[in-house]
Coordinates of C-alpha atoms and ligand atoms in Angstrom, one line a residue:
M1 CA 21.1 -4.5 37.9
S2 CA 22.2 -1.0 38.6
A3 CA 20.2 2.0 37.5
A4 CA 22.9 4.5 38.3
V5 CA 23.1 7.0 35.4
A6 CA 26.4 8.9 35.1
P7 CA 26.0 12.6 34.2
Q8 CA 26.8 12.9 30.5
P9 CA 29.2 15.4 29.1
A10 CA 27.5 18.3 27.2
I11 CA 28.7 17.3 23.8
D12 CA 26.7 17.1 20.5
N13 CA 26.7 13.3 20.3
P14 CA 23.1 12.4 19.2
W15 CA 23.2 9.2 21.1
L16 CA 24.2 10.9 24.4
N17 CA 21.5 13.5 23.7
A18 CA 18.9 10.8 23.1
Q19 CA 19.9 9.0 26.3
R20 CA 19.8 12.3 28.3
Q21 CA 16.3 13.0 27.0
F22 CA 15.2 9.5 28.1
D23 CA 16.9 9.9 31.5
E24 CA 15.0 13.1 32.1
A25 CA 11.7 11.4 31.3
A26 CA 12.5 8.3 33.3
E27 CA 13.3 10.6 36.3
L28 CA 9.9 12.4 36.0
L29 CA 8.1 9.1 35.6
E30 CA 10.0 7.6 38.6
L31 CA 10.6 4.7 36.3
D32 CA 11.6 1.4 37.9
P33 CA 15.5 1.2 37.9
A34 CA 15.5 -2.1 36.0
L35 CA 13.2 -0.7 33.3
R36 CA 15.5 2.3 32.9
C37 CA 18.5 0.0 32.3
V38 CA 16.6 -1.9 29.6
L39 CA 15.1 1.1 27.8
R40 CA 18.2 3.4 27.7
E41 CA 20.2 0.9 25.6
V42 CA 19.6 -0.4 22.1
R43 CA 18.7 -4.0 21.7
R44 CA 20.7 -4.9 18.6
E45 CA 23.3 -3.0 16.7
F46 CA 24.5 -4.6 13.5
T47 CA 27.5 -3.3 11.5
V48 CA 28.2 -4.5 8.0
R49 CA 31.2 -3.9 5.8
F50 CA 30.6 -4.7 2.1
P51 CA 32.1 -4.4 -1.3
V52 CA 30.5 -2.6 -4.2
K53 CA 31.8 -2.9 -7.8
L54 CA 32.1 0.6 -9.3
D55 CA 31.4 1.3 -13.0
S56 CA 35.2 1.6 -13.4
G57 CA 35.6 -2.0 -12.4
H58 CA 37.2 -1.0 -9.1
V59 CA 35.8 -2.5 -5.9
Q60 CA 35.1 -0.1 -3.0
M61 CA 34.3 -1.1 0.6
F62 CA 31.5 0.6 2.5
E63 CA 30.3 0.5 6.1
G64 CA 26.6 0.5 7.1
Y65 CA 24.5 -0.1 10.2
R66 CA 21.0 -1.4 11.2
V67 CA 20.1 -0.8 14.8
Q68 CA 17.0 -2.0 16.6
H69 CA 16.4 -0.1 19.8
N70 CA 13.2 -1.8 21.0
L71 CA 10.8 -4.5 19.7
T72 CA 8.4 -4.7 22.7
R73 CA 5.3 -3.1 21.0
G74 CA 5.8 -4.7 17.6
P75 CA 8.3 -5.0 14.7
A76 CA 11.1 -2.5 14.5
K77 CA 10.5 0.4 12.2
G78 CA 12.8 3.1 10.9
G79 CA 14.4 4.7 7.9
I80 CA 17.7 4.1 6.1
R81 CA 20.0 7.1 5.6
F82 CA 22.8 7.5 3.1
H83 CA 25.2 10.2 4.2
P84 CA 28.9 10.7 4.5
Q85 CA 28.6 11.6 8.2
V86 CA 26.5 8.6 9.3
S87 CA 27.9 7.0 12.5
L88 CA 26.8 4.2 14.7
D89 CA 26.0 6.6 17.5
E90 CA 23.8 8.7 15.1
V91 CA 21.9 5.5 14.0
K92 CA 21.5 4.4 17.6
A93 CA 19.9 7.8 18.5
L94 CA 17.6 7.7 15.5
A95 CA 16.5 4.2 16.4
M96 CA 15.7 5.2 20.0
W97 CA 13.7 8.2 18.8
M98 CA 11.7 5.9 16.5
T99 CA 10.7 3.8 19.5
W100 CA 9.3 6.9 21.3
K101 CA 7.7 8.3 18.1
C102 CA 5.8 5.1 17.3
A103 CA 4.7 4.8 21.0
L104 CA 3.6 8.5 21.0
V105 CA 1.3 8.1 18.0
D106 CA 0.4 4.7 19.3
I107 CA 1.2 2.5 16.3
P108 CA 2.3 -1.1 17.0
Y109 CA 6.0 -0.8 16.2
G110 CA 9.3 -0.7 18.0
G111 CA 12.2 1.6 16.8
A112 CA 15.0 1.0 14.4
K113 CA 17.2 2.9 12.0
G114 CA 19.8 2.2 9.3
G115 CA 22.5 4.1 7.6
V116 CA 25.4 3.7 5.2
I117 CA 28.5 6.0 5.2
V118 CA 28.3 7.2 1.6
D119 CA 27.8 10.4 -0.3
P120 CA 25.3 9.2 -2.9
A121 CA 26.1 12.3 -5.1
Q122 CA 29.5 10.7 -5.8
L123 CA 28.0 7.5 -7.2
T124 CA 26.4 6.9 -10.6
H125 CA 22.8 5.6 -10.6
R126 CA 23.9 2.1 -11.3
E127 CA 26.5 2.2 -8.5
L128 CA 23.8 3.5 -6.1
E129 CA 21.6 0.6 -7.1
R130 CA 24.4 -2.0 -6.5
L131 CA 25.2 -0.4 -3.1
T132 CA 21.6 -0.4 -2.1
R133 CA 21.0 -4.0 -3.2
R134 CA 24.2 -5.3 -1.4
F135 CA 23.3 -3.4 1.8
A136 CA 19.8 -4.7 1.7
S137 CA 21.2 -8.2 1.3
E138 CA 23.6 -7.7 4.2
I139 CA 20.8 -6.6 6.6
S140 CA 18.3 -9.1 5.3
V141 CA 19.1 -11.3 8.3
L142 CA 17.2 -8.6 10.4
V143 CA 14.6 -7.1 8.1
G144 CA 11.2 -8.6 7.2
P145 CA 7.5 -7.6 7.5
D146 CA 7.2 -9.2 10.9
S147 CA 10.6 -8.2 12.3
D148 CA 12.0 -4.9 10.9
I149 CA 10.6 -2.7 8.2
P150 CA 12.9 0.0 6.7
A151 CA 11.7 3.3 5.0
P152 CA 13.2 6.4 3.4
D153 CA 15.3 8.9 5.3
V154 CA 18.0 11.4 4.3
N155 CA 19.1 10.8 0.7
T156 CA 17.0 7.7 0.2
T157 CA 14.0 7.7 -2.1
A158 CA 11.0 5.6 -3.3
E159 CA 13.3 4.1 -6.0
I160 CA 15.8 3.0 -3.4
M161 CA 12.9 1.4 -1.4
A162 CA 11.9 -0.4 -4.6
W163 CA 15.4 -1.9 -5.0
I164 CA 15.4 -3.0 -1.3
M165 CA 11.9 -4.6 -1.8
D166 CA 13.1 -6.3 -5.0
T167 CA 16.3 -7.6 -3.4
I168 CA 14.6 -9.1 -0.4
S169 CA 11.8 -10.6 -2.6
M170 CA 14.3 -12.1 -5.1
E171 CA 16.2 -13.7 -2.2
A172 CA 13.0 -15.2 -0.8
G173 CA 11.7 -16.2 -4.3
Y174 CA 8.4 -14.3 -4.0
S175 CA 7.2 -10.7 -3.6
I176 CA 7.3 -9.2 -0.1
P177 CA 5.9 -5.7 -0.5
A178 CA 5.4 -5.2 3.3
V179 CA 9.2 -5.5 4.0
V180 CA 9.7 -1.8 3.3
T181 CA 7.5 1.3 3.2
G182 CA 7.8 4.5 1.2
K183 CA 7.8 2.4 -2.0
P184 CA 6.4 3.5 -5.4
L185 CA 2.6 3.0 -5.8
E186 CA 3.2 0.4 -8.6
I187 CA 4.6 -2.2 -6.1
G188 CA 2.4 -1.6 -3.0
G189 CA 3.3 1.9 -2.0
S190 CA 0.6 4.1 -0.3
E191 CA -1.2 7.2 -1.5
G192 CA -0.1 10.1 0.6
R193 CA 3.2 8.6 1.8
P194 CA 5.5 11.1 0.0
S195 CA 3.8 14.1 1.6
A196 CA 3.0 12.4 4.9
T197 CA 5.8 13.8 7.0
G198 CA 5.3 17.4 5.8
R199 CA 1.6 17.0 6.2
G200 CA 2.1 15.9 9.8
V201 CA 4.4 18.9 10.4
T202 CA 1.6 21.2 9.1
V203 CA -1.1 19.6 11.2
V204 CA 1.1 20.0 14.3
A205 CA 2.0 23.6 13.4
L206 CA -1.7 24.5 13.1
E207 CA -2.6 22.7 16.4
T208 CA 0.2 24.6 18.2
C209 CA -1.0 27.9 16.8
R210 CA -4.5 27.1 18.1
R211 CA -3.1 26.3 21.5
L212 CA -1.0 29.5 21.6
G213 CA -3.8 31.7 20.2
R214 CA -1.8 32.6 17.1
D215 CA -3.1 33.3 13.6
P216 CA -1.2 31.2 11.0
A217 CA -1.7 34.1 8.5
A218 CA 0.3 36.4 10.8
T219 CA 3.0 33.8 11.4
T220 CA 6.3 34.0 9.4
V221 CA 8.3 30.8 8.9
A222 CA 11.8 29.7 8.1
V223 CA 12.3 26.1 6.9
Q224 CA 15.8 24.6 7.0
G225 CA 16.2 21.7 4.5
F226 CA 14.2 21.4 1.3
G227 CA 14.0 17.6 0.8
N228 CA 11.2 15.2 1.2
V229 CA 10.2 16.7 4.6
G230 CA 11.2 20.4 4.3
G231 CA 10.1 20.9 0.7
V232 CA 6.6 19.4 1.3
A233 CA 6.3 21.2 4.7
A234 CA 7.1 24.6 3.0
R235 CA 4.4 23.9 0.4
L236 CA 1.7 22.7 2.8
L237 CA 2.4 25.4 5.4
T238 CA 1.9 27.9 2.7
E239 CA -1.3 26.3 1.7
A240 CA -2.4 26.4 5.3
G241 CA -1.9 30.2 5.4
F242 CA 1.5 30.5 7.0
R243 CA 4.0 33.0 5.4
V244 CA 7.2 31.1 4.5
C245 CA 9.9 33.7 4.3
A246 CA 13.1 31.5 4.2
V247 CA 14.1 28.0 3.0
S248 CA 17.4 26.3 2.6
D249 CA 19.3 23.2 1.5
A250 CA 22.8 22.0 1.9
S251 CA 24.0 24.7 -0.6
G252 CA 22.6 27.7 1.3
A253 CA 19.4 29.6 2.2
I254 CA 17.1 32.2 0.5
Y255 CA 15.1 34.8 2.3
D256 CA 12.3 37.2 1.4
P257 CA 10.8 39.0 4.5
G258 CA 7.6 39.5 2.5
G259 CA 7.2 35.8 1.9
L260 CA 8.6 33.5 -0.8
D261 CA 6.5 32.1 -3.7
I262 CA 7.0 28.5 -2.7
A263 CA 5.5 27.1 -5.9
A264 CA 8.2 29.1 -7.8
V265 CA 10.9 27.9 -5.4
L266 CA 9.9 24.3 -5.9
E267 CA 10.1 24.8 -9.7
H268 CA 13.6 26.4 -9.3
H269 CA 14.6 23.5 -7.1
T270 CA 13.4 20.9 -9.6
R271 CA 15.4 22.7 -12.4
N272 CA 18.6 23.4 -10.4
R273 CA 18.6 20.8 -7.7
T274 CA 19.0 23.6 -5.1
V275 CA 17.1 26.6 -3.8
A276 CA 20.2 28.7 -3.9
G277 CA 20.2 31.4 -6.5
F278 CA 16.4 31.8 -6.5
P279 CA 16.0 35.2 -8.2
G280 CA 14.8 38.1 -6.1
A281 CA 15.6 36.6 -2.7
E282 CA 18.4 37.4 -0.3
Q283 CA 21.1 34.6 -0.3
L284 CA 22.1 33.5 3.2
T285 CA 24.0 30.7 5.0
N286 CA 22.1 28.0 6.9
A287 CA 23.5 29.3 10.1
A288 CA 22.0 32.7 9.4
L289 CA 18.6 31.2 8.4
L290 CA 18.3 29.7 11.9
E291 CA 18.7 33.2 13.5
L292 CA 16.2 35.1 11.2
P293 CA 13.6 37.3 12.8
V294 CA 10.7 34.9 12.1
D295 CA 7.9 33.6 14.3
M296 CA 8.3 29.9 13.6
L297 CA 11.4 27.9 12.7
V298 CA 11.1 24.5 11.1
P299 CA 14.4 22.6 11.1
A300 CA 14.0 19.8 8.5
A301 CA 17.6 18.8 7.7
L302 CA 19.9 17.1 10.2
E303 CA 20.7 16.8 13.9
N304 CA 22.5 19.3 16.1
Q305 CA 21.5 22.5 14.2
I306 CA 20.3 24.3 17.3
T307 CA 23.0 24.0 20.0
A308 CA 24.3 25.8 23.1
G309 CA 26.3 27.9 20.6
N310 CA 23.3 29.5 18.8
A311 CA 20.2 28.9 21.0
A312 CA 20.4 32.3 22.7
R313 CA 20.4 34.0 19.3
I314 CA 17.3 32.1 17.9
K315 CA 14.6 34.8 17.4
A316 CA 11.7 32.5 16.6
S317 CA 9.4 32.0 19.5
L318 CA 8.2 28.6 18.2
I319 CA 10.2 25.7 16.8
V320 CA 8.6 22.8 15.1
E321 CA 11.2 20.0 14.8
A322 CA 10.6 18.4 11.4
A323 CA 14.1 16.8 11.4
N324 CA 15.1 14.2 14.0
G325 CA 17.3 15.6 16.8
P326 CA 17.8 19.1 15.5
T327 CA 18.0 20.5 19.0
T328 CA 20.7 19.4 21.5
T329 CA 19.6 18.9 25.2
D330 CA 21.7 21.9 26.2
A331 CA 20.0 24.1 23.6
D332 CA 16.7 22.8 24.7
H333 CA 17.2 24.0 28.3
I334 CA 18.3 27.5 27.0
L335 CA 15.3 27.7 24.8
E336 CA 13.0 26.6 27.6
K337 CA 14.3 29.3 29.9
R338 CA 13.8 31.9 27.1
G339 CA 10.2 30.8 26.8
V340 CA 10.6 29.4 23.2
V341 CA 8.0 26.7 22.5
V342 CA 9.6 23.6 21.0
V343 CA 7.3 21.0 19.4
P344 CA 9.5 17.9 19.6
D345 CA 10.6 15.8 16.6
I346 CA 9.0 12.6 18.0
L347 CA 5.6 14.2 17.4
A348 CA 6.3 16.8 14.7
N349 CA 7.7 14.4 12.1
A350 CA 5.6 11.3 13.1
G351 CA 3.4 11.7 10.0
G352 CA 5.9 9.8 8.0
V353 CA 5.9 6.6 10.1
T354 CA 2.2 6.9 10.6
V355 CA 1.5 6.6 6.9
S356 CA 4.3 4.0 6.6
Y357 CA 2.2 2.0 9.1
F358 CA -0.9 2.5 6.8
E359 CA 1.2 1.3 3.9
W360 CA 2.4 -1.8 5.7
V361 CA -1.2 -2.6 6.8
Q362 CA -2.4 -2.2 3.2
D363 CA 0.4 -4.4 1.9
L364 CA -0.4 -7.1 4.4
Q365 CA -4.1 -7.1 3.5
S366 CA -3.5 -6.4 -0.2
F367 CA -6.3 -3.9 0.1
F368 CA -5.6 -0.3 -0.7
W369 CA -7.1 2.9 0.6
E370 CA -7.8 6.3 -1.1
E371 CA -5.7 9.3 -0.4
A372 CA -8.5 11.3 1.3
E373 CA -9.0 8.5 3.8
I374 CA -5.3 8.3 4.5
N375 CA -4.9 12.0 5.1
Q376 CA -8.0 12.0 7.3
R377 CA -6.7 9.1 9.4
L378 CA -3.2 10.7 9.6
E379 CA -4.7 14.0 10.9
R380 CA -6.8 12.2 13.5
I381 CA -3.7 10.4 14.8
M382 CA -1.5 13.5 14.9
R383 CA -4.2 15.5 16.7
R384 CA -4.8 12.8 19.2
A385 CA -1.0 12.5 20.0
F386 CA -0.7 16.3 20.1
A387 CA -3.5 16.5 22.7
Q388 CA -2.0 13.7 24.8
M389 CA 1.4 15.4 24.7
C390 CA -0.1 18.7 25.8
G391 CA -2.1 17.0 28.5
R392 CA 1.0 15.5 30.1
S393 CA 3.0 18.7 29.6
D394 CA 0.4 20.8 31.4
E395 CA -0.2 18.2 34.2
H396 CA 3.6 18.1 35.0
H397 CA 4.4 21.7 34.1
V398 CA 7.1 20.5 31.8
S399 CA 8.1 21.2 28.2
L400 CA 6.2 19.7 25.3
R401 CA 9.2 17.4 24.6
M402 CA 9.0 16.0 28.1
G403 CA 5.2 15.8 27.8
A404 CA 5.7 13.7 24.6
Y405 CA 8.3 11.6 26.3
L406 CA 6.1 10.9 29.3
V407 CA 3.4 9.5 27.1
A408 CA 5.8 7.5 24.9
V409 CA 8.1 6.1 27.5
Q410 CA 5.2 5.1 29.8
R411 CA 3.6 3.1 26.9
V412 CA 6.8 1.2 26.2
A413 CA 7.5 0.7 29.9
A414 CA 3.9 -0.6 30.4
A415 CA 4.3 -3.0 27.5
T416 CA 7.7 -4.2 28.8
T417 CA 6.2 -4.7 32.3
V418 CA 3.3 -6.8 31.1
R419 CA 5.5 -9.0 28.9
G420 CA 8.1 -9.4 31.7
I421 CA 11.8 -10.0 31.4
Y422 CA 12.6 -13.1 29.4
P423 CA 13.1 -15.9 30.4
Ligands
NAD501 P1 16.2 14.5 2.2 O1 17.4 13.9 1.8 O2 15.0 14.4 1.3 O3 16.4 16.1 2.4 C1 17.4 16.6 3.2 C2 17.5 18.1 3.0 O4 18.3 18.7 3.9 C3 18.0 18.4 1.6 O5 17.4 19.6 1.1 C4 19.5 18.7 1.9 O6 20.1 19.6 0.9 C5 19.3 19.5 3.2 N1 20.6 19.5 4.0 C6 21.5 18.5 4.1 N2 22.5 18.9 4.9 C7 22.2 20.2 5.3 C8 22.8 21.2 6.1 N3 24.0 20.9 6.7 N4 22.2 22.4 6.2 C9 21.0 22.6 5.6 N5 20.3 21.7 4.9 C10 20.9 20.5 4.7 O7 15.8 14.0 3.7 P2 14.4 14.1 4.4 O8 13.7 12.8 4.2 O9 13.7 15.3 4.1 O10 14.9 14.1 6.0 C11 15.1 15.4 6.6 C12 15.0 15.2 8.1 O11 13.7 14.7 8.4 C13 15.9 14.1 8.7 O12 16.2 14.5 10.0 C14 15.1 12.9 8.7 O13 15.5 11.9 9.7 C15 13.8 13.5 9.1 N6 12.6 12.6 8.8 C16 12.3 12.2 7.6 C17 11.2 11.5 7.3 C18 10.8 11.0 6.0 O14 9.7 10.5 5.8 N7 11.6 11.2 4.9 C19 10.3 11.1 8.4 C20 10.6 11.6 9.7 C21 11.7 12.3 9.9

């Protein structure tokens, strides 16, 4: 087996970015060449093409993916994304990041991800349900509470998780709540799951301020993306004392240097389905939001937002990556040279999968916990992982991202080594 790793072109392909991040960590860890070959590839990539009957009676074909990067430490875990720009390479990257994320917070899962190339805004509610159920049926050969457990991601909701749970359960002939997380409470969802990712972002932001000797009350923030992660993060960061001055969604950004009234922005968003047009705030583009003169930037939308093209113009001195893969590796190096502290996605947004793990455990035991206990356990896990990441980063004089990768990759490598290569 050869471990030779060809230098990758500096392009914004998330999968190449994910592999480059892994390669850097493997180099620092002086990882065994055979292990490198195993861990830098995905284990299974599954493409499905399936028909959906539209309300008009026409049949439209869709393409979707479920990718399992690694299963060494436990069942595969990862969300399902509905977006017109979904690609196999994107899903592969997201699956690999899930492996490192689960290892970093030390929950017994491997990494997976799924996606369907679709703009759900173009479908009716009934069409969306039929698409979801058919996709769930197509990937049912992979998913299951012991093998691969999906969850929400971009444009997928608790209701969509309920359809997936119901489809898998109907095919089996009995209810299998633990097959999916992020479900409604009525069918075995967990207290605290809808806000878990944003809560984890907030815990990590507070820990980072403590480490850097910064006062949250004197820290201005811009949040890109106002969905499950960005909307909750903006609210909880405000509650924690940060001054959130700018937020955005796919339609544009709003900015008030004196600080936005996030409760009012949330109401505006509920009414209008966008933050754009919020009265009294300056209207900006998403690109402009990233370059605002704020102290902390929280990208909470999609990949490749901070690239070699804009990294030199980012004014925030701290970036907390709530989204997966918002910073390309080239941008990362530019930011590092400029002294910008980047708290990596695999830690910053790990609150979601951590409470998904709690949901799965509760479903398997049919024994449910209270929200206070869930939030307490979540905070403990996030703080522990934060400290371990900082420890490795300080020890090796590397970025927080590399510190996080050193912890995570070493855990997966150690598990692979003790299990051995089958047969
Ligand atoms: P979501 O669909 O709830 O929200 C996405 C938000 O991003 C929306 O406000 C949308 O308008 C906005 N957006 C889309 N395209 C944009 C663009 N080009 N510019 C600016 N904003 C844009 O999705 P989410 O669950 O909040 O996921 C956001 C990110 O967080 C993704 O990277 C996802 O992988 C990651 N993440 C989500 C979870 C979770 O629990 N949902 C957990 C970990 C990581």
